[in-house]
PDB file of C-alpha atoms in Angstrom:
ATOM      1  CA  MET A 614      83.381  53.948 110.556  1.00  0.00           C
ATOM      2  CA  ASN A 615      84.737  52.631 107.310  1.00  0.00           C
ATOM      3  CA  LYS A 616      86.090  56.085 106.418  1.00  0.00           C
ATOM      4  CA  LEU A 617      88.479  56.356 109.377  1.00  0.00           C
ATOM      5  CA  PRO A 618      91.063  53.858 108.011  1.00  0.00           C
ATOM      6  CA  LYS A 619      90.924  55.575 104.612  1.00  0.00           C
ATOM      7  CA  TYR A 620      91.531  59.017 106.147  1.00  0.00           C
ATOM      8  CA  THR A 621      94.341  57.626 108.290  1.00  0.00           C
ATOM      9  CA  PHE A 622      95.971  56.021 105.250  1.00  0.00           C
ATOM     10  CA  VAL A 623      95.706  59.222 103.191  1.00  0.00           C
ATOM     11  CA  LEU A 624      97.078  61.302 106.056  1.00  0.00           C
ATOM     12  CA  LEU A 625     100.061  58.966 106.503  1.00  0.00           C
ATOM     13  CA  LEU A 626     100.692  58.915 102.750  1.00  0.00           C
ATOM     14  CA  VAL A 627     100.729  62.726 102.559  1.00  0.00           C
ATOM     15  CA  LEU A 628     103.033  62.971 105.562  1.00  0.00           C
ATOM     16  CA  CYS A 629     105.440  60.397 104.154  1.00  0.00           C
ATOM     17  CA  LEU A 630     105.573  62.026 100.719  1.00  0.00           C
ATOM     18  CA  GLY A 631     105.962  65.471 102.244  1.00  0.00           C
ATOM     19  CA  TYR A 632     108.842  64.297 104.439  1.00  0.00           C
ATOM     20  CA  ASP A 633     110.567  62.661 101.466  1.00  0.00           C
ATOM     21  CA  THR A 634     110.367  65.766  99.286  1.00  0.00           C
ATOM     22  CA  TYR A 635     111.478  67.975 102.175  1.00  0.00           C
ATOM     23  CA  ALA A 636     114.597  65.815 102.546  1.00  0.00           C
ATOM     24  CA  GLN A 637     115.776  66.845  99.069  1.00  0.00           C
ATOM     25  CA  VAL A 638     118.490  69.484  99.438  1.00  0.00           C
ATOM     26  CA  PRO A 639     118.537  72.103  96.661  1.00  0.00           C
ATOM     27  CA  ALA A 640     121.825  72.874  94.932  1.00  0.00           C
ATOM     28  CA  TYR A 641     121.033  76.606  94.900  1.00  0.00           C
ATOM     29  CA  ARG A 642     118.976  78.871  97.108  1.00  0.00           C
ATOM     30  CA  ILE A 643     117.373  82.091  95.913  1.00  0.00           C
ATOM     31  CA  VAL A 644     118.227  85.061  98.105  1.00  0.00           C
ATOM     32  CA  PRO A 645     116.509  88.440  97.648  1.00  0.00           C
ATOM     33  CA  GLY A 646     118.801  91.010  96.091  1.00  0.00           C
ATOM     34  CA  ARG A 647     121.209  88.367  94.791  1.00  0.00           C
ATOM     35  CA  ARG A 648     120.887  85.782  92.072  1.00  0.00           C
ATOM     36  CA  TYR A 649     121.680  82.350  93.462  1.00  0.00           C
ATOM     37  CA  ILE A 650     123.769  81.134  96.345  1.00  0.00           C
ATOM     38  CA  ARG A 651     125.379  77.727  96.170  1.00  0.00           C
ATOM     39  CA  VAL A 652     124.196  75.613  99.076  1.00  0.00           C
ATOM     40  CA  ASN A 653     126.897  72.941  99.119  1.00  0.00           C
ATOM     41  CA  ASN A 654     130.079  73.869 100.953  1.00  0.00           C
ATOM     42  CA  GLN A 655     132.682  72.834  98.393  1.00  0.00           C
ATOM     43  CA  ASP A 656     133.816  75.626  96.095  1.00  0.00           C
ATOM     44  CA  PRO A 657     133.627  74.990  92.331  1.00  0.00           C
ATOM     45  CA  GLU A 658     137.403  75.181  91.783  1.00  0.00           C
ATOM     46  CA  ARG A 659     138.052  72.455  94.338  1.00  0.00           C
ATOM     47  CA  ARG A 660     135.257  70.288  92.914  1.00  0.00           C
ATOM     48  CA  VAL A 661     136.616  70.629  89.376  1.00  0.00           C
ATOM     49  CA  GLY A 662     140.119  69.844  90.669  1.00  0.00           C
ATOM     50  CA  ASN A 663     138.883  66.682  92.380  1.00  0.00           C
ATOM     51  CA  ILE A 664     137.018  65.600  89.254  1.00  0.00           C
ATOM     52  CA  LYS A 665     140.152  66.248  87.184  1.00  0.00           C
ATOM     53  CA  ILE A 666     142.324  64.167  89.554  1.00  0.00           C
ATOM     54  CA  ASN A 667     139.842  61.273  89.341  1.00  0.00           C
ATOM     55  CA  PHE A 668     139.706  61.562  85.544  1.00  0.00           C
ATOM     56  CA  ILE A 669     143.498  61.429  85.307  1.00  0.00           C
ATOM     57  CA  ARG A 670     143.684  58.597  87.854  1.00  0.00           C
ATOM     58  CA  ASN A 671     141.299  56.546  85.711  1.00  0.00           C
ATOM     59  CA  ARG A 672     143.085  57.361  82.472  1.00  0.00           C
ATOM     60  CA  LEU A 673     146.608  56.612  83.709  1.00  0.00           C
ATOM     61  CA  ASN A 674     145.590  53.456  85.592  1.00  0.00           C
ATOM     62  CA  LEU A 675     148.668  53.565  87.818  1.00  0.00           C
ATOM     63  CA  PRO A 676     149.603  50.883  90.322  1.00  0.00           C
ATOM     64  CA  PRO A 677     149.176  52.066  93.920  1.00  0.00           C
ATOM     65  CA  TRP A 678     152.892  52.552  94.594  1.00  0.00           C
ATOM     66  CA  GLN A 679     153.270  54.753  91.494  1.00  0.00           C
ATOM     67  CA  ALA A 680     150.096  56.706  92.238  1.00  0.00           C
ATOM     68  CA  GLN A 681     151.345  57.367  95.771  1.00  0.00           C
ATOM     69  CA  ARG A 682     154.486  58.992  94.391  1.00  0.00           C
ATOM     70  CA  PHE A 683     152.863  60.722  91.418  1.00  0.00           C
ATOM     71  CA  PHE A 684     149.716  62.454  92.726  1.00  0.00           C
ATOM     72  CA  PRO A 685     151.351  64.612  95.439  1.00  0.00           C
ATOM     73  CA  LEU A 686     153.805  65.772  92.766  1.00  0.00           C
ATOM     74  CA  TYR A 687     150.938  66.448  90.348  1.00  0.00           C
ATOM     75  CA  GLN A 688     149.027  68.449  92.945  1.00  0.00           C
ATOM     76  CA  GLU A 689     152.129  70.556  93.602  1.00  0.00           C
ATOM     77  CA  TYR A 690     152.417  71.097  89.834  1.00  0.00           C
ATOM     78  CA  GLN A 691     148.782  72.198  89.628  1.00  0.00           C
ATOM     79  CA  GLN A 692     149.180  74.550  92.594  1.00  0.00           C
ATOM     80  CA  GLU A 693     152.263  76.251  91.140  1.00  0.00           C
ATOM     81  CA  LEU A 694     150.537  76.702  87.768  1.00  0.00           C
ATOM     82  CA  PHE A 695     147.438  78.062  89.500  1.00  0.00           C
ATOM     83  CA  ASN A 696     149.500  80.621  91.454  1.00  0.00           C
ATOM     84  CA  VAL A 697     151.305  81.924  88.366  1.00  0.00           C
ATOM     85  CA  ARG A 698     148.097  82.056  86.326  1.00  0.00           C
ATOM     86  CA  ARG A 699     146.393  84.003  89.107  1.00  0.00           C
ATOM     87  CA  LEU A 700     149.258  86.524  89.118  1.00  0.00           C
ATOM     88  CA  LYS A 701     149.013  86.746  85.333  1.00  0.00           C
ATOM     89  CA  ARG A 702     145.264  87.473  85.579  1.00  0.00           C
ATOM     90  CA  LEU A 703     145.865  90.128  88.215  1.00  0.00           C
ATOM     91  CA  ASN A 704     148.493  91.706  85.966  1.00  0.00           C
ATOM     92  CA  SER A 705     146.046  92.014  83.094  1.00  0.00           C
ATOM     93  CA  ILE A 706     143.409  93.515  85.430  1.00  0.00           C
ATOM     94  CA  ASN A 707     145.748  95.993  87.140  1.00  0.00           C
ATOM     95  CA  SER A 708     147.649  97.206  84.076  1.00  0.00           C
ATOM     96  CA  ALA A 709     149.082 100.683  84.368  1.00  0.00           C
ATOM     97  CA  ASN A 710     151.661 100.915  81.628  1.00  0.00           C
ATOM     98  CA  GLY A 711     151.376  99.068  78.312  1.00  0.00           C
ATOM     99  CA  SER A 712     155.022  98.069  77.937  1.00  0.00           C
ATOM    100  CA  GLN A 713     155.250  97.086  81.592  1.00  0.00           C
ATOM    101  CA  GLN A 714     152.190  94.885  81.223  1.00  0.00           C
ATOM    102  CA  ILE A 715     153.628  93.188  78.129  1.00  0.00           C
ATOM    103  CA  ASN A 716     156.907  92.502  79.947  1.00  0.00           C
ATOM    104  CA  ARG A 717     155.047  91.027  82.924  1.00  0.00           C
ATOM    105  CA  GLU A 718     152.878  88.887  80.629  1.00  0.00           C
ATOM    106  CA  LEU A 719     156.015  87.490  78.993  1.00  0.00           C
ATOM    107  CA  PHE A 720     157.571  86.953  82.417  1.00  0.00           C
ATOM    108  CA  TYR A 721     154.539  84.980  83.619  1.00  0.00           C
ATOM    109  CA  GLU A 722     154.408  82.959  80.396  1.00  0.00           C
ATOM    110  CA  ASN A 723     158.098  82.140  80.880  1.00  0.00           C
ATOM    111  CA  GLN A 724     157.415  81.078  84.470  1.00  0.00           C
ATOM    112  CA  ILE A 725     154.639  78.754  83.283  1.00  0.00           C
ATOM    113  CA  VAL A 726     156.995  77.166  80.756  1.00  0.00           C
ATOM    114  CA  GLN A 727     159.709  76.762  83.422  1.00  0.00           C
ATOM    115  CA  ILE A 728     157.235  75.088  85.789  1.00  0.00           C
ATOM    116  CA  LYS A 729     156.131  72.713  83.031  1.00  0.00           C
ATOM    117  CA  ILE A 730     159.743  71.805  82.205  1.00  0.00           C
ATOM    118  CA  LYS A 731     160.632  71.287  85.880  1.00  0.00           C
ATOM    119  CA  PHE A 732     157.654  69.051  86.557  1.00  0.00           C
ATOM    120  CA  ASN A 733     157.980  67.192  83.267  1.00  0.00           C
ATOM    121  CA  ASN A 734     161.426  66.075  84.401  1.00  0.00           C
ATOM    122  CA  ALA A 735     160.031  65.180  87.828  1.00  0.00           C
ATOM    123  CA  PHE A 736     157.158  63.218  86.253  1.00  0.00           C
ATOM    124  CA  LEU A 737     159.649  61.268  84.133  1.00  0.00           C
ATOM    125  CA  LYS A 738     161.462  60.193  87.309  1.00  0.00           C
ATOM    126  CA  VAL A 739     158.221  58.686  88.645  1.00  0.00           C
ATOM    127  CA  LEU A 740     156.411  57.539  85.480  1.00  0.00           C
ATOM    128  CA  PRO A 741     157.467  56.033  82.157  1.00  0.00           C
ATOM    129  CA  PRO A 742     157.389  58.425  79.163  1.00  0.00           C
ATOM    130  CA  ASP A 743     154.236  56.885  77.668  1.00  0.00           C
ATOM    131  CA  LYS A 744     152.330  57.562  80.925  1.00  0.00           C
ATOM    132  CA  VAL A 745     153.576  61.170  81.006  1.00  0.00           C
ATOM    133  CA  SER A 746     152.380  61.592  77.432  1.00  0.00           C
ATOM    134  CA  GLU A 747     149.036  60.048  78.417  1.00  0.00           C
ATOM    135  CA  LEU A 748     148.861  62.518  81.330  1.00  0.00           C
ATOM    136  CA  TYR A 749     149.135  65.513  78.999  1.00  0.00           C
ATOM    137  CA  LYS A 750     146.559  64.015  76.631  1.00  0.00           C
ATOM    138  CA  ALA A 751     144.183  63.376  79.537  1.00  0.00           C
ATOM    139  CA  GLU A 752     144.609  66.978  80.757  1.00  0.00           C
ATOM    140  CA  ARG A 753     143.772  68.325  77.285  1.00  0.00           C
ATOM    141  CA  GLU A 754     140.761  66.036  76.941  1.00  0.00           C
ATOM    142  CA  PHE A 755     139.496  66.996  80.389  1.00  0.00           C
ATOM    143  CA  ASN A 756     139.859  70.720  79.652  1.00  0.00           C
ATOM    144  CA  ASP A 757     138.138  70.333  76.277  1.00  0.00           C
ATOM    145  CA  GLU A 758     135.254  68.422  77.869  1.00  0.00           C
ATOM    146  CA  LEU A 759     134.968  70.995  80.657  1.00  0.00           C
ATOM    147  CA  VAL A 760     134.782  73.858  78.156  1.00  0.00           C
ATOM    148  CA  ARG A 761     132.221  71.947  76.077  1.00  0.00           C
ATOM    149  CA  GLN A 762     129.989  71.252  79.082  1.00  0.00           C
ATOM    150  CA  LEU A 763     130.236  74.826  80.360  1.00  0.00           C
ATOM    151  CA  SER A 764     129.332  76.228  76.949  1.00  0.00           C
ATOM    152  CA  GLU A 765     126.360  73.849  76.739  1.00  0.00           C
ATOM    153  CA  ARG A 766     125.269  74.854  80.220  1.00  0.00           C
ATOM    154  CA  ASN A 767     125.536  78.564  79.399  1.00  0.00           C
ATOM    155  CA  SER A 768     123.599  78.198  76.152  1.00  0.00           C
ATOM    156  CA  GLY A 769     120.857  76.140  77.828  1.00  0.00           C
ATOM    157  CA  PRO A 770     117.588  77.490  79.181  1.00  0.00           C
ATOM    158  CA  PRO A 771     117.914  80.614  81.337  1.00  0.00           C
ATOM    159  CA  PRO A 772     117.676  80.275  85.098  1.00  0.00           C
ATOM    160  CA  PRO A 773     114.413  81.236  86.799  1.00  0.00           C
ATOM    161  CA  PRO A 774     113.952  84.992  87.337  1.00  0.00           C
ATOM    162  CA  ASN A 775     114.913  86.664  90.610  1.00  0.00           C
ATOM    163  CA  GLN A 776     112.197  86.706  93.202  1.00  0.00           C
TER     164      GLN A 776
END
C-alpha cells in the first residue's frame, strides 16, 4: 500500500514534464524531401526589418513627436530602396546583352543615389543634422553586425542531416 502514492507521484511527474516539453515549439520542422521549413509565420526579411527599426529607434532616441513623423518616412525610404535593389538583382539574373545590362546597372545605381538624396532632404526637414548622421551610422553598424552574425552562423556546426 505504501507503493501506490510513490507510483502516483512518479506518474504525475512524468506527465507534467512530458506536457512541458511538448509545449516547446520548434523553430524548424524537418520535412521529407526538403531540408527545413520555418515554423513561425513571420518571414525573415520582415523580422530583420523590424529588428533594424528597433535598433535605429534605440540609437536615435527620438522624442515621440519626432519619431511619429520620422519612422513612416524611413519605412517609405526603405521600401523604395528595396524595390530598386530587387529590380537591380533581377537585371543581373536576366541579362541578355552585356552593354544593355551595364546601362541598366548604372541606371539602377543612379536611382538608388536619387532616392538617398531625396530622403536625405526629407530627413533633414524632420530631424536635426546630427540625428541624420547618427541614422546613417546606425544603419552601417546594423548591417555590419548582421553580416557578422550571418557569417558566424554559416561557419558554425552543420545542421542535422536530412531524415
